[in-house]
Short mmCIF file of C-alpha atoms and ligand atoms in Angstrom, two decimals:
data_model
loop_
_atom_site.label_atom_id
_atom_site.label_comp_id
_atom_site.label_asym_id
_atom_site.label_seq_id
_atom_site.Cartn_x
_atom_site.Cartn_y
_atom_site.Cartn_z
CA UNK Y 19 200.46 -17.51 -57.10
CA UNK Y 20 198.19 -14.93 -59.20
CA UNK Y 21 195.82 -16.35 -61.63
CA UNK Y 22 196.09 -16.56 -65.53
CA UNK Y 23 193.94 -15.08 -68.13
CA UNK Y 24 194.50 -16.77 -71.34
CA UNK Y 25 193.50 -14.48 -73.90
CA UNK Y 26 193.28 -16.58 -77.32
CA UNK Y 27 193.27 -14.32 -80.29
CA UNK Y 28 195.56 -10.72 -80.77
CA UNK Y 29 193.31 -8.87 -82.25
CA UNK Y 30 191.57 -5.14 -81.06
CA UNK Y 31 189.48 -7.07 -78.79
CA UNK Y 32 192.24 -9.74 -77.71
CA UNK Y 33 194.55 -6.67 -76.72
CA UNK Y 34 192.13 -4.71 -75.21
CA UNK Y 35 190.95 -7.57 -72.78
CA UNK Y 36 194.58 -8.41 -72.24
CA UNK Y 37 195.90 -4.83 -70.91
CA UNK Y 38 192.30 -4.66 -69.24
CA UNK Y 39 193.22 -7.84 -67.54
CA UNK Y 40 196.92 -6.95 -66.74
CA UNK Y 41 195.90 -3.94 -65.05
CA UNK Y 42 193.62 -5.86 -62.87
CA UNK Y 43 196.44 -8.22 -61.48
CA UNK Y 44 196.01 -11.16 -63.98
CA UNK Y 45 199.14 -12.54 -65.05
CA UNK Y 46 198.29 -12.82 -68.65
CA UNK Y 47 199.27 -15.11 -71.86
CA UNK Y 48 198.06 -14.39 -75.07
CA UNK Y 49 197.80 -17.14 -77.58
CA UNK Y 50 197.76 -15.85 -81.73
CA UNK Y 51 198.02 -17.91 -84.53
CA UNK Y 52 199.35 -15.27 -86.75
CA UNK Y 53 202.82 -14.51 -86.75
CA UNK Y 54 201.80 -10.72 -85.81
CA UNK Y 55 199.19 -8.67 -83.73
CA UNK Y 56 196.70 -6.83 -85.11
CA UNK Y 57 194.36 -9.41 -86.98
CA UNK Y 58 191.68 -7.67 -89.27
CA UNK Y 59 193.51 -4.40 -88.37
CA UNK Y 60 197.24 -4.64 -89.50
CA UNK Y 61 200.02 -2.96 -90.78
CA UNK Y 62 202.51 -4.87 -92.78
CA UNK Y 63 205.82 -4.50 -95.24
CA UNK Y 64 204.28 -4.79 -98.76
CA UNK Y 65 207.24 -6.42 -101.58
CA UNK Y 66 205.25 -5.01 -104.22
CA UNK Y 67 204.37 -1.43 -103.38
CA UNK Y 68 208.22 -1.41 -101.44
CA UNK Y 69 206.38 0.11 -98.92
CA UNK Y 70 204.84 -0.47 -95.02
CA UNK Y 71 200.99 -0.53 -95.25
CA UNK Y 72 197.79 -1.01 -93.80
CA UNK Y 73 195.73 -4.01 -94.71
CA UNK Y 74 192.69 -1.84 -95.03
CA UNK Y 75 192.25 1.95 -94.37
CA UNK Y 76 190.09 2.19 -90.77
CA UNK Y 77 188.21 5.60 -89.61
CA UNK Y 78 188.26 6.01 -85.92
CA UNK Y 79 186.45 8.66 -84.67
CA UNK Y 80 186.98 11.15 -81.44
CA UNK Y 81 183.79 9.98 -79.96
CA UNK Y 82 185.01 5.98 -79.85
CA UNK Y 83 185.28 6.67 -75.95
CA UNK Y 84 186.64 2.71 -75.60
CA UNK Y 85 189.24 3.10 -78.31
CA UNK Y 86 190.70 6.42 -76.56
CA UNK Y 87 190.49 4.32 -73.18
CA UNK Y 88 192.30 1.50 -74.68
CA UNK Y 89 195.16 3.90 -76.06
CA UNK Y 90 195.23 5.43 -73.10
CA UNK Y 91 195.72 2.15 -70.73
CA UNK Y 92 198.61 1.54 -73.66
CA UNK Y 93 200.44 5.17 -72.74
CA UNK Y 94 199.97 6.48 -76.03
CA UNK Y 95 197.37 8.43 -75.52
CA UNK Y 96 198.21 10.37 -78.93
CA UNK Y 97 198.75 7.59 -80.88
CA UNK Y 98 195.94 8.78 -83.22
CA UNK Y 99 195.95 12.71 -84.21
CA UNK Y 100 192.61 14.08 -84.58
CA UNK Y 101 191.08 16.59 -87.11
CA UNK Y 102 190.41 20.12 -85.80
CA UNK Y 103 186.66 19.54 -86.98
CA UNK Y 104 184.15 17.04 -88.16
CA UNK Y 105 184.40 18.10 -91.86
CA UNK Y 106 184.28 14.92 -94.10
CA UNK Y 107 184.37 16.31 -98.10
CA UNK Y 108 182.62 14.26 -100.34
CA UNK Y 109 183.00 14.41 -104.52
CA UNK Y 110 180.65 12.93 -106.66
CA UNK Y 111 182.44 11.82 -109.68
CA UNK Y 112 179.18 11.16 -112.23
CA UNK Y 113 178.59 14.90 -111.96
CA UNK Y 114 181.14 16.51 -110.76
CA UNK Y 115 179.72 18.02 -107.91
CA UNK Y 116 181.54 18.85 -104.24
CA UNK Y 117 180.15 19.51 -100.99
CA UNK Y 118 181.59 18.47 -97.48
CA UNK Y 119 180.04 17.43 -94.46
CA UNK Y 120 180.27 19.88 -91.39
CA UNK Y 121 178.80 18.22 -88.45
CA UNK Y 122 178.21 21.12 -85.63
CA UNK Y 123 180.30 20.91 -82.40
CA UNK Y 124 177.83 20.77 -78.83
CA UNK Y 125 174.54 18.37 -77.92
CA UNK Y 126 171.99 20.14 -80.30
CA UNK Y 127 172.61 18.23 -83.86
CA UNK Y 128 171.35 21.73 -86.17
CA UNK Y 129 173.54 20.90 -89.15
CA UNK Y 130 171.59 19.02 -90.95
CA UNK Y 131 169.24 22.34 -90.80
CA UNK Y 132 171.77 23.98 -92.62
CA UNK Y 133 172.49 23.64 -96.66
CA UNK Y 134 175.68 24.00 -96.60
CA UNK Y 135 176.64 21.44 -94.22
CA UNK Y 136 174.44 18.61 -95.98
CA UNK Y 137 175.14 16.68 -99.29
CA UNK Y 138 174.39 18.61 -102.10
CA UNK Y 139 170.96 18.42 -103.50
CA UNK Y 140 169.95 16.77 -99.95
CA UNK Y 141 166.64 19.14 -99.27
CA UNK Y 142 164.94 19.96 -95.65
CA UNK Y 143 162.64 17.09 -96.52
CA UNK Y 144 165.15 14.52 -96.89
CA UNK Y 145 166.86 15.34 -93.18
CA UNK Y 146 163.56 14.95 -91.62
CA UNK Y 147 162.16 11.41 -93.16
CA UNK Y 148 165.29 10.29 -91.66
CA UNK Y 149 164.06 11.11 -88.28
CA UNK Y 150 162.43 7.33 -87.99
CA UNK Y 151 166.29 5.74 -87.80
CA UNK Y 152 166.15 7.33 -83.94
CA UNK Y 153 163.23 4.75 -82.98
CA UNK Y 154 163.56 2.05 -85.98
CA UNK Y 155 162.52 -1.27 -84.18
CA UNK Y 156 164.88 -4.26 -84.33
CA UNK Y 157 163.66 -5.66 -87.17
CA UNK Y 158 163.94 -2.89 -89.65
CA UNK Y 159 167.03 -2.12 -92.14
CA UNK Y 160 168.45 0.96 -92.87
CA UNK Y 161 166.41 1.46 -96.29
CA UNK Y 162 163.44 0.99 -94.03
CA UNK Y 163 163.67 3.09 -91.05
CA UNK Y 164 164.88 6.22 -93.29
CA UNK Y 165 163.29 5.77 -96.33
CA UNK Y 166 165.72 8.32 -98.12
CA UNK Y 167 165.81 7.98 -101.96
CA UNK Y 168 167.39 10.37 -104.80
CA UNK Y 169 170.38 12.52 -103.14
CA UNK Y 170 169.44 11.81 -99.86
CA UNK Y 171 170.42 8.16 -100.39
CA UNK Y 172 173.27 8.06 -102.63
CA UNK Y 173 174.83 10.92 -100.95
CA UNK Y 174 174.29 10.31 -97.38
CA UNK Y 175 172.86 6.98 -96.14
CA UNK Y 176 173.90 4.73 -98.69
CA UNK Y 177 177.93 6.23 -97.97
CA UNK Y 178 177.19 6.00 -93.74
CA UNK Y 179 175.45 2.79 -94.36
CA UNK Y 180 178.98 1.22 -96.50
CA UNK Y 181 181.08 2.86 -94.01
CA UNK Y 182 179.90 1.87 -90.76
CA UNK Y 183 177.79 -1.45 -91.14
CA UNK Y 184 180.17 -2.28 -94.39
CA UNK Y 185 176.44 -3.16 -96.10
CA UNK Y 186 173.96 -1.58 -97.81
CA UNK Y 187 171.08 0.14 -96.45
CA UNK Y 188 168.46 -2.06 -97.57
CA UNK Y 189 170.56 -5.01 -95.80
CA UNK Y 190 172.09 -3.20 -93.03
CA UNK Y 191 170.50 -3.02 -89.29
CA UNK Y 192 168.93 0.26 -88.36
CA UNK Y 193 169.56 -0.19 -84.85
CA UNK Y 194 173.19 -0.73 -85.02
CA UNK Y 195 173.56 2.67 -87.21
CA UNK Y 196 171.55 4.48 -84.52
CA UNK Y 197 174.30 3.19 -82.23
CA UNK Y 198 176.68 4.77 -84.07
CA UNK Y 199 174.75 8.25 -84.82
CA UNK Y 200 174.00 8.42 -80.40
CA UNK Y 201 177.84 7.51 -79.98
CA UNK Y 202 179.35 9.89 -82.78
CA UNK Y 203 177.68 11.87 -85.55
CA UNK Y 204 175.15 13.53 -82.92
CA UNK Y 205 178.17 16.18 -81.95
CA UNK Y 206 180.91 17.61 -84.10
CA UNK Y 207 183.05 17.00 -81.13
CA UNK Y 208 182.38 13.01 -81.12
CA UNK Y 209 182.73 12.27 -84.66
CA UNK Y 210 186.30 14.22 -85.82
CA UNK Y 211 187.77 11.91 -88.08
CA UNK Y 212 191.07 10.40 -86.03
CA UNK Y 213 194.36 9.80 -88.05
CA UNK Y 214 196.93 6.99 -87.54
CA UNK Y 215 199.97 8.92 -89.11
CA UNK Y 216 202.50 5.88 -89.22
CA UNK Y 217 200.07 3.27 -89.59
CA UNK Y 218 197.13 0.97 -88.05
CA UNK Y 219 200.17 -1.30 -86.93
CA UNK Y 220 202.22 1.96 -84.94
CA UNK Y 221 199.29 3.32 -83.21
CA UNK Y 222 196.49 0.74 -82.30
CA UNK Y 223 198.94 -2.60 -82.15
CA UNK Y 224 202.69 -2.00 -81.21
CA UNK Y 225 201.75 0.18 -78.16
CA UNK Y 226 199.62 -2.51 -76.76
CA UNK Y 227 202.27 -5.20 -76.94
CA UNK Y 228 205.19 -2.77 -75.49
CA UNK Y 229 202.32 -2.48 -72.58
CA UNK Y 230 201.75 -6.43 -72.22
CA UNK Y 231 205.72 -6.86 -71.91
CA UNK Y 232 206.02 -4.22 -69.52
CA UNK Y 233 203.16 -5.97 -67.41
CA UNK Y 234 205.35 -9.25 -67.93
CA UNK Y 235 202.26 -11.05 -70.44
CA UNK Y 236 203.12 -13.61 -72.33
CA UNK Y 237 202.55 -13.26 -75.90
CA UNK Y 238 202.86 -16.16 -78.44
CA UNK Y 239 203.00 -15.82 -82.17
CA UNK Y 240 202.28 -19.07 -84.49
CA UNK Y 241 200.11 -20.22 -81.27
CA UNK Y 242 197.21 -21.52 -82.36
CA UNK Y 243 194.65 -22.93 -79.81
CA UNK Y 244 193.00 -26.10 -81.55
CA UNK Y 245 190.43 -26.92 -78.68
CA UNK Y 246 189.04 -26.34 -75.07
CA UNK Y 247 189.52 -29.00 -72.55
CA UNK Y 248 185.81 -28.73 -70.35
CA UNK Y 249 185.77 -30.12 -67.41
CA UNK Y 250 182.67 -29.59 -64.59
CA UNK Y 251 181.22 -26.37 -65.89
CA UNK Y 252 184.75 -24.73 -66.52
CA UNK Y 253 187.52 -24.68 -69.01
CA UNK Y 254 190.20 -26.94 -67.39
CA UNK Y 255 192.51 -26.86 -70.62
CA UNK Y 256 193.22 -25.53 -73.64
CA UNK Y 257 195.27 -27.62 -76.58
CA UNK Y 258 197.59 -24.79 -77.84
CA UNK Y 259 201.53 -25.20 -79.80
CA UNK Y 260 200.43 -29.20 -79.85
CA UNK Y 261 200.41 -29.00 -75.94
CA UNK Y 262 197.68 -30.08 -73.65
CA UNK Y 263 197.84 -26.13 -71.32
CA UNK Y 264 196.27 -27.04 -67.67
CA UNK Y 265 194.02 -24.47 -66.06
CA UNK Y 266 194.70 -23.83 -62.44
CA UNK Y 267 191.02 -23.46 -60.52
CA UNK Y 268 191.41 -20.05 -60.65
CA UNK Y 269 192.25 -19.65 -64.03
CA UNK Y 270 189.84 -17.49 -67.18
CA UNK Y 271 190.06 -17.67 -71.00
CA UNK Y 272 188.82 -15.17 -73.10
CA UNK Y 273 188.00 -16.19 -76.75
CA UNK Y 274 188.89 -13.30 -78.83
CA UNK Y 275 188.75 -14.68 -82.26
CA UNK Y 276 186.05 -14.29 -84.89
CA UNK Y 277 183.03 -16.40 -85.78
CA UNK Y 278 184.26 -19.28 -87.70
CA UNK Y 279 186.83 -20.09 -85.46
CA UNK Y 280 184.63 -19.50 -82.01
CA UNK Y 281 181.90 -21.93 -83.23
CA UNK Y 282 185.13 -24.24 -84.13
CA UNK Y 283 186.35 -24.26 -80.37
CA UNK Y 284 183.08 -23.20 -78.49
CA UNK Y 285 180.50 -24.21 -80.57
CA UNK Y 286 177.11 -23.26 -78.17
CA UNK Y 287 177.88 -19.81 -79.03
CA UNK Y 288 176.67 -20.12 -81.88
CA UNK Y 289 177.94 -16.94 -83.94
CA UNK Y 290 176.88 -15.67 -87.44
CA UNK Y 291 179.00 -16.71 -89.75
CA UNK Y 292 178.17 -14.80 -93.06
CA UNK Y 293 180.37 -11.98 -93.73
CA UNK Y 294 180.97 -8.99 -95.56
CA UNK Y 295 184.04 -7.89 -97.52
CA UNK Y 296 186.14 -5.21 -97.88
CA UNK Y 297 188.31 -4.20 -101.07
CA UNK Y 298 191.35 -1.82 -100.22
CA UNK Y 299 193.50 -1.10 -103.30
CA UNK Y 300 196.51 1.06 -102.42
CA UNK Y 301 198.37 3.31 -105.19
CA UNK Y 302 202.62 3.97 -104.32
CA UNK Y 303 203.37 7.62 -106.25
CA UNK Y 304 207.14 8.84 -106.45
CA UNK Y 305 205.88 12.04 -104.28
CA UNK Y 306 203.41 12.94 -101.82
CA UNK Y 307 200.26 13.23 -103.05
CA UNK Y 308 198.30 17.00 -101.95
CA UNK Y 309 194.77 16.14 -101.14
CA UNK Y 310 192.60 15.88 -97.40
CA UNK Y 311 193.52 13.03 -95.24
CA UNK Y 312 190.01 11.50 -96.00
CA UNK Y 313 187.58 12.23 -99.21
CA UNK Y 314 184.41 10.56 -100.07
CA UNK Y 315 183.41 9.46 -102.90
CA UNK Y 316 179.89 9.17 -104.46
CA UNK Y 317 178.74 7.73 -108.02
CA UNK Y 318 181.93 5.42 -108.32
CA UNK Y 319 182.89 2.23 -107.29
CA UNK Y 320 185.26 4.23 -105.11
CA UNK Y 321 184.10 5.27 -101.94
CA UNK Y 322 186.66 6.57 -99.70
CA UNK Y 323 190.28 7.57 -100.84
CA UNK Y 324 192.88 8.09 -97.64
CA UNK Y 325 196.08 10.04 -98.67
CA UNK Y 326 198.98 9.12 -96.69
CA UNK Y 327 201.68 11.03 -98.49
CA UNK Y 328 203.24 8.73 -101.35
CA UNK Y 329 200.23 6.58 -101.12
CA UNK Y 330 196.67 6.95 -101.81
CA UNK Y 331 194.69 3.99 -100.54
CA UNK Y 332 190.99 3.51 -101.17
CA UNK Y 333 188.23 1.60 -99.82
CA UNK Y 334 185.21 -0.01 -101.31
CA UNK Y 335 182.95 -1.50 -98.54
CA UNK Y 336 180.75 -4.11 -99.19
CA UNK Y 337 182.49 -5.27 -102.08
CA UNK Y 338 180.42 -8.09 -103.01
CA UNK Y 339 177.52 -5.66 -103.35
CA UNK Y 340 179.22 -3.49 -105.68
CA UNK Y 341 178.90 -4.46 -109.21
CA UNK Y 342 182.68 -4.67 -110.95
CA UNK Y 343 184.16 -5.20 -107.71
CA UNK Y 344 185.00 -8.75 -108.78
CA UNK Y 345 186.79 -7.39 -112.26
CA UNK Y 346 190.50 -8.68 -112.64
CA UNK Y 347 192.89 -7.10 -110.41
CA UNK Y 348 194.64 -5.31 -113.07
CA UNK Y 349 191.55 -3.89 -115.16
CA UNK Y 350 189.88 -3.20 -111.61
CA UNK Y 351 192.92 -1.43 -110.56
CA UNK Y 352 193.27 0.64 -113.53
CA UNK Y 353 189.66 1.79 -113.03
CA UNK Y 354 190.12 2.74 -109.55
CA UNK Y 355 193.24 4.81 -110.53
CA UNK Y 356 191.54 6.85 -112.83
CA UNK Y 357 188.78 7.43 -110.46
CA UNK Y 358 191.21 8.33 -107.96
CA UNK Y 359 193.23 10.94 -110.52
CA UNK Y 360 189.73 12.37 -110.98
CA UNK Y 361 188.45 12.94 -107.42
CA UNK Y 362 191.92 14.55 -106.75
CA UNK Y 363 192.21 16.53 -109.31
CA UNK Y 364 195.41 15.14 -110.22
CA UNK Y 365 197.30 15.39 -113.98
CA UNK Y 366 196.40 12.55 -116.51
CA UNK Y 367 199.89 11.55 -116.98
CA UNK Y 368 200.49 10.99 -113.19
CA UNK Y 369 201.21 7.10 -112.81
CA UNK Y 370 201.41 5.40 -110.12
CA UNK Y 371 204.76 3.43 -109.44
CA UNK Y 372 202.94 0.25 -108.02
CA UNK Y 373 199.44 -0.79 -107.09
CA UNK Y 374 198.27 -3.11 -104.56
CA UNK Y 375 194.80 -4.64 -104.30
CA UNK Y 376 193.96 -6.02 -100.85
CA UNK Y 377 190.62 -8.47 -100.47
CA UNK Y 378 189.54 -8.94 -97.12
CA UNK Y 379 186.63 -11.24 -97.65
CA UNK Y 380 185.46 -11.82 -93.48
CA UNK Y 381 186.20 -8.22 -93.23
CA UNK Y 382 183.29 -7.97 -90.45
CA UNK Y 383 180.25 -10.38 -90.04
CA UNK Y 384 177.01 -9.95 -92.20
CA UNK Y 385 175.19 -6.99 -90.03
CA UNK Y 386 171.81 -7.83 -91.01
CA UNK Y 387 168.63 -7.35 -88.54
CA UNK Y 388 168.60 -11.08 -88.16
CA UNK Y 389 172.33 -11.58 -87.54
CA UNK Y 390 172.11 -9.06 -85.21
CA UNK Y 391 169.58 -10.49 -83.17
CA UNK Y 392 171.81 -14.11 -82.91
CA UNK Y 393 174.96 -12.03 -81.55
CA UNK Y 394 176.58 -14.14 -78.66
CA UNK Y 395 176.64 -12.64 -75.35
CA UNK Y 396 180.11 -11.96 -73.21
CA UNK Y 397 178.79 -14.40 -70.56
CA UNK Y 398 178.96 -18.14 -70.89
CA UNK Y 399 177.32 -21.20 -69.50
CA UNK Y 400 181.18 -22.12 -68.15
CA UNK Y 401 182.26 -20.20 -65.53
CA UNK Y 402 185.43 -19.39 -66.34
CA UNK Y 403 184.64 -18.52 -70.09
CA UNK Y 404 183.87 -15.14 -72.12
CA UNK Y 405 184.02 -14.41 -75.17
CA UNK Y 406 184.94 -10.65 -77.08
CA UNK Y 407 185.45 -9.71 -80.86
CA UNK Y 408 183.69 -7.27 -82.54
CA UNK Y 409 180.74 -9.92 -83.59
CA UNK Y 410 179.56 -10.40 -79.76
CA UNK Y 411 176.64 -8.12 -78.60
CA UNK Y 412 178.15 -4.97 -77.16
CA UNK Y 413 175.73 -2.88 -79.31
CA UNK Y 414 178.23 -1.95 -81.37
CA UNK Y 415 178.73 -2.36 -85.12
CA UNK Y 416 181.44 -4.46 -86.06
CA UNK Y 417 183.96 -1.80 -85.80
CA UNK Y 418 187.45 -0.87 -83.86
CA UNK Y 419 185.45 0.97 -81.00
CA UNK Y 420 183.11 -2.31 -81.06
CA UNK Y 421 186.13 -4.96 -80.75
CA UNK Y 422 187.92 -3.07 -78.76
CA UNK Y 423 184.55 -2.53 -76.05
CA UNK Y 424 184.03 -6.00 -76.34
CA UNK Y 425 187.45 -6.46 -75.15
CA UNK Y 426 187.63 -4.15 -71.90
CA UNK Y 427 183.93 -5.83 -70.86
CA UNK Y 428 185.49 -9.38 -71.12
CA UNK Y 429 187.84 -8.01 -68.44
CA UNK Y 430 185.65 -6.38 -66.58
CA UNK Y 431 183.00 -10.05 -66.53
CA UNK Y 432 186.25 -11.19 -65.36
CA UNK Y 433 186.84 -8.86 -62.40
CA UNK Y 434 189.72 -9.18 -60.39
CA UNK Y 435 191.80 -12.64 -60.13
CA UNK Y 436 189.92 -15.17 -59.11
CA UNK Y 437 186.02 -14.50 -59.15
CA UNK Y 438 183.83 -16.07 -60.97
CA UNK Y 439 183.28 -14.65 -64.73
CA UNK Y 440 179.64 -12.43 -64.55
CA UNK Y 441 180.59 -11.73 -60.44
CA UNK Y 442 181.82 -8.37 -60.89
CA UNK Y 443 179.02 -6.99 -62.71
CA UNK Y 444 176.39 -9.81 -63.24
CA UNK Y 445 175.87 -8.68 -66.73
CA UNK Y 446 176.19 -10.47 -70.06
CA UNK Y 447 177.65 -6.90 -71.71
C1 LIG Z 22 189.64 -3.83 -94.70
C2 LIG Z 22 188.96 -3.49 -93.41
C3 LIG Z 22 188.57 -2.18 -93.16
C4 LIG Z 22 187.94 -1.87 -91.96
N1 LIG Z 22 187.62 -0.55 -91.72
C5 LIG Z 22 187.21 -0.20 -90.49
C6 LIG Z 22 187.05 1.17 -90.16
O1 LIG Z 22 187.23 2.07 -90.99
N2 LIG Z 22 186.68 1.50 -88.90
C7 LIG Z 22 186.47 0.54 -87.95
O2 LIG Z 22 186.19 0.89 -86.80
N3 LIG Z 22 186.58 -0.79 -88.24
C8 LIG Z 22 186.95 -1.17 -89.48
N4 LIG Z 22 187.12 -2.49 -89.78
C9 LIG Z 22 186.72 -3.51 -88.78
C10 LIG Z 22 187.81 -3.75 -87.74
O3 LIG Z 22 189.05 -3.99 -88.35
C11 LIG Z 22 187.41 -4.99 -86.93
O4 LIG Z 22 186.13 -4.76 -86.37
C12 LIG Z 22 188.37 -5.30 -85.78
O5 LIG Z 22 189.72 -5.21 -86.18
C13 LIG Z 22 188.05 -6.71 -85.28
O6 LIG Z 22 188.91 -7.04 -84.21
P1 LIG Z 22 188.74 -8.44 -83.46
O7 LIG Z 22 189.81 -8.47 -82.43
O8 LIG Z 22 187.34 -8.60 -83.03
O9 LIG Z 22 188.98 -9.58 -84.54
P2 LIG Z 22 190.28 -9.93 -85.41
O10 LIG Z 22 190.99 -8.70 -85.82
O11 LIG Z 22 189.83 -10.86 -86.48
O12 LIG Z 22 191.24 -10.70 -84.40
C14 LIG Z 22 191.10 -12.06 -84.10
C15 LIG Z 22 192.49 -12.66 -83.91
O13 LIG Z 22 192.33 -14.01 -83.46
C16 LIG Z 22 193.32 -14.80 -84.09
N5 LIG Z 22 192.84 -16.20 -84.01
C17 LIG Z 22 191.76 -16.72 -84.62
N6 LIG Z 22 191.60 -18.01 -84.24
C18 LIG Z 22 192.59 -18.29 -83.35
C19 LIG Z 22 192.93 -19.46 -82.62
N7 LIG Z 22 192.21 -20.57 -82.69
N8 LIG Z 22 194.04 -19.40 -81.82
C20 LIG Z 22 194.78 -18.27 -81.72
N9 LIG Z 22 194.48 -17.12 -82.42
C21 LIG Z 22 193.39 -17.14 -83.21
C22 LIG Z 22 193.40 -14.23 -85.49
O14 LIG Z 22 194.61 -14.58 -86.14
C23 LIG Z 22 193.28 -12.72 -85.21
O15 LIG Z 22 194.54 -12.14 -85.01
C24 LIG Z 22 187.68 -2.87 -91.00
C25 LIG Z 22 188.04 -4.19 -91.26
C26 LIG Z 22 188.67 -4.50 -92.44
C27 LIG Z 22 189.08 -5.93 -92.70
#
């Protein structure tokens, strides 16, 4: 009989370790405690805006190599529909001012050179003092490797810095952020903004699970896994549905779940626990909305408005650095209508017919130097053990394309059915 990888935890990484592992000959089981896939990326039926919607809106881009993979072992290879070019428009509502983004297509990064691809008011100057992010040590912060100030920060690395590391610059690792810039923003062709038309749920979820059903997984909703049985080195069992689950001797588990819960069931990994937050409020309209799929926003609390048709859904990263973030949810959300209205150019008068805030305060773990340093590794003392979610050390910042990496290198630690975890590579990435 084929071994079984018990994947614990249906989130990015969770799915992308279990159709990794599927493919590989595992027979699989997946164990969530939520009653849906998806975890910190999720699409859901909303009472109050009438409406389907994601909990948060997520930017994938068309360099995030894993994600593509991942879609790709799911046969929907299109699930995401990418944007001709890497042209991200920006407003900045305290003056008025426009300008967009144009990252050049091919291996020699020249926009910057140019002034009409950079922020406005962001001078020759500026582009090169942020040269220093490219060998920041591992110690440094954004603030310290680029040491941008005036347009240059507000209108560039502060946005990038919110965006990607969902912190601040002066908290946020440099060496993460230079991650992203060698995986994406270096070529046009890498960092096209990638749309999910119907949803987070319809193109980065459902496909996975039709996938796992077609490879005959098992995967349990309102299954949550309370505690690893350890026996000589290995997991022997896992206490899941108030069950005691056996592991055969050739048997894995991957722990896909984030950093609370890990230290609750393995707690030698040792994960960082402080967090970040996210703020998504969504706005229903009786009509489509015109406007680009993505605009960012500068001197607001808004800082990225996503218009989906008949709703217009905006993120503020890092909300508990953002002063007013905290207001109540109906004075908050009247400010970030108006905001909205203004960076659209849309009439006065135009009301929305419902509003939605959405608080995700663990939105991704605190990505400080420090924190980033105490990252747990794939590999574990047990030999039957790894762990993936977009907090362990894949190099990554806590992002889609880091969960789901985190989840195709748990597979591949795992190797085929049978071998020890760490045999098929005899790395800890
Ligand atoms: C509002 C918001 C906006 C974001 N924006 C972006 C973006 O623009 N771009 C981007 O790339 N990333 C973005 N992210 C980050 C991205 O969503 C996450 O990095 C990614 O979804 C994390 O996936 P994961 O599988 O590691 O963890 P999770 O999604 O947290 O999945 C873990 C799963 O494990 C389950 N679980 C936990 N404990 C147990 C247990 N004991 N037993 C069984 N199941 C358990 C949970 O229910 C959950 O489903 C955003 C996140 C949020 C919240």
């Amino acid at each position: 009989m084929t071994a079984t990888a018990h994947v614990v935890g249906a989130g990015l990484a969770g799915l992308s370790a279990a159709l990794a592992l599927a493919q590989a000959g595992w027979r699989v089981t997946v164990w969530e405690m939520a009653r849906q896939a998806g975890g910190r990326c999720r699409s859901y039926e909303d009472a109050k805006l009438g409406c389907r919607i994601d909990n948060g809106n997520h930017l994938v881009l068309s360099g995030n190599r894993s994600t593509l993979a991942y879609l790709a072992r799911a046969g929907a290879p299109d699930a995401l529909v990418m944007a001709p070019a890497a042209r991200f428009p920006f407003v900045d509502l305290a003056s008025g001012e426009r300008w967009v983004v144009h990252i050049n297509d091919g291996p020699l990064p020249w926009w910057p050179l140019r002034a009409s691809r950079r922020p406005a008011g962001v001078g020759l100057g500026a582009v090169l003092s942020s040269l220093p992010l490219l060998w920041a040590d591992r110690d440094a912060t954004i603030a310290e490797a680029v040491r941008a100030s005036g347009p240059a920060h507000a209108r560039f690395w502060e946005p990038m810095s919110l965006a990607v590391m969902n912190l601040p610059p002066a908290l946020a690792s440099a060496r993460l952020m230079r991650a992203t810039v060698f995986e994406a923003w270096r070529d046009g062709r890498l960092a096209r903004p990638m749309f999910a038309a119907h949803g987070l749920g319809a193109a980065l979820v459902d496909p996975a699970l039709a996938a796992l059903r077609r490879a005959g997984a098992d995967v349990r909703f309102g299954a949550q896994v309370r505690g690893l049985r350890v026996e000589g080195g290995r997991v022997a069992g896992l206490a899941a549905a108030g069950e005691d689950i056996p592991l055969g001797p050739r048997d894995a588990v991957v722990l896909a779940v984030p950093p609370a819960r890990l230290n609750a069931l393995f707690p030698a990994a040792r994960a960082p626990e402080e967090s970040s937050s996210i703020l998504n409020a969504h706005f229903r309209l009786a009509a489509p909305v015109a406007g680009p799929p993505l605009l960012g926003v500068t001197g607001a609390r808004t800082q990225w408005i996503f218009v989906k048709g008949e709703v217009v859904s905006l993120t503020i990263s890092a909300a508990g650095f953002v002063e007013g973030a905290d207001a109540e949810e109906e004075a908050l959300l009247a400010l970030l209508w108006a905001e909205t209205r203004a960076a659209l150019g849309l009439a006065d008068s135009l009301r929305p017919l419902a509003a939605r805030l959405v608080h995700e305060r663990r939105a991704t773990f605190l990505q400080t130097p420090a924190n980033v340093r105490r990252r747990a590794r794939a590999l574990t003392g047990l030999a039957n053990l790894v762990l993936a979610g977009d907090h362990i050390a894949t190099g990554l910042p806590a992002t889609i394309e880091g969960a789901v990496r985190s989840g195709e290198t748990a597979a591949r630690l795992l190797g085929r059915p049978g071998a020890e975890a760490g045999a098929a590579s005899g790395s800890g990435r």
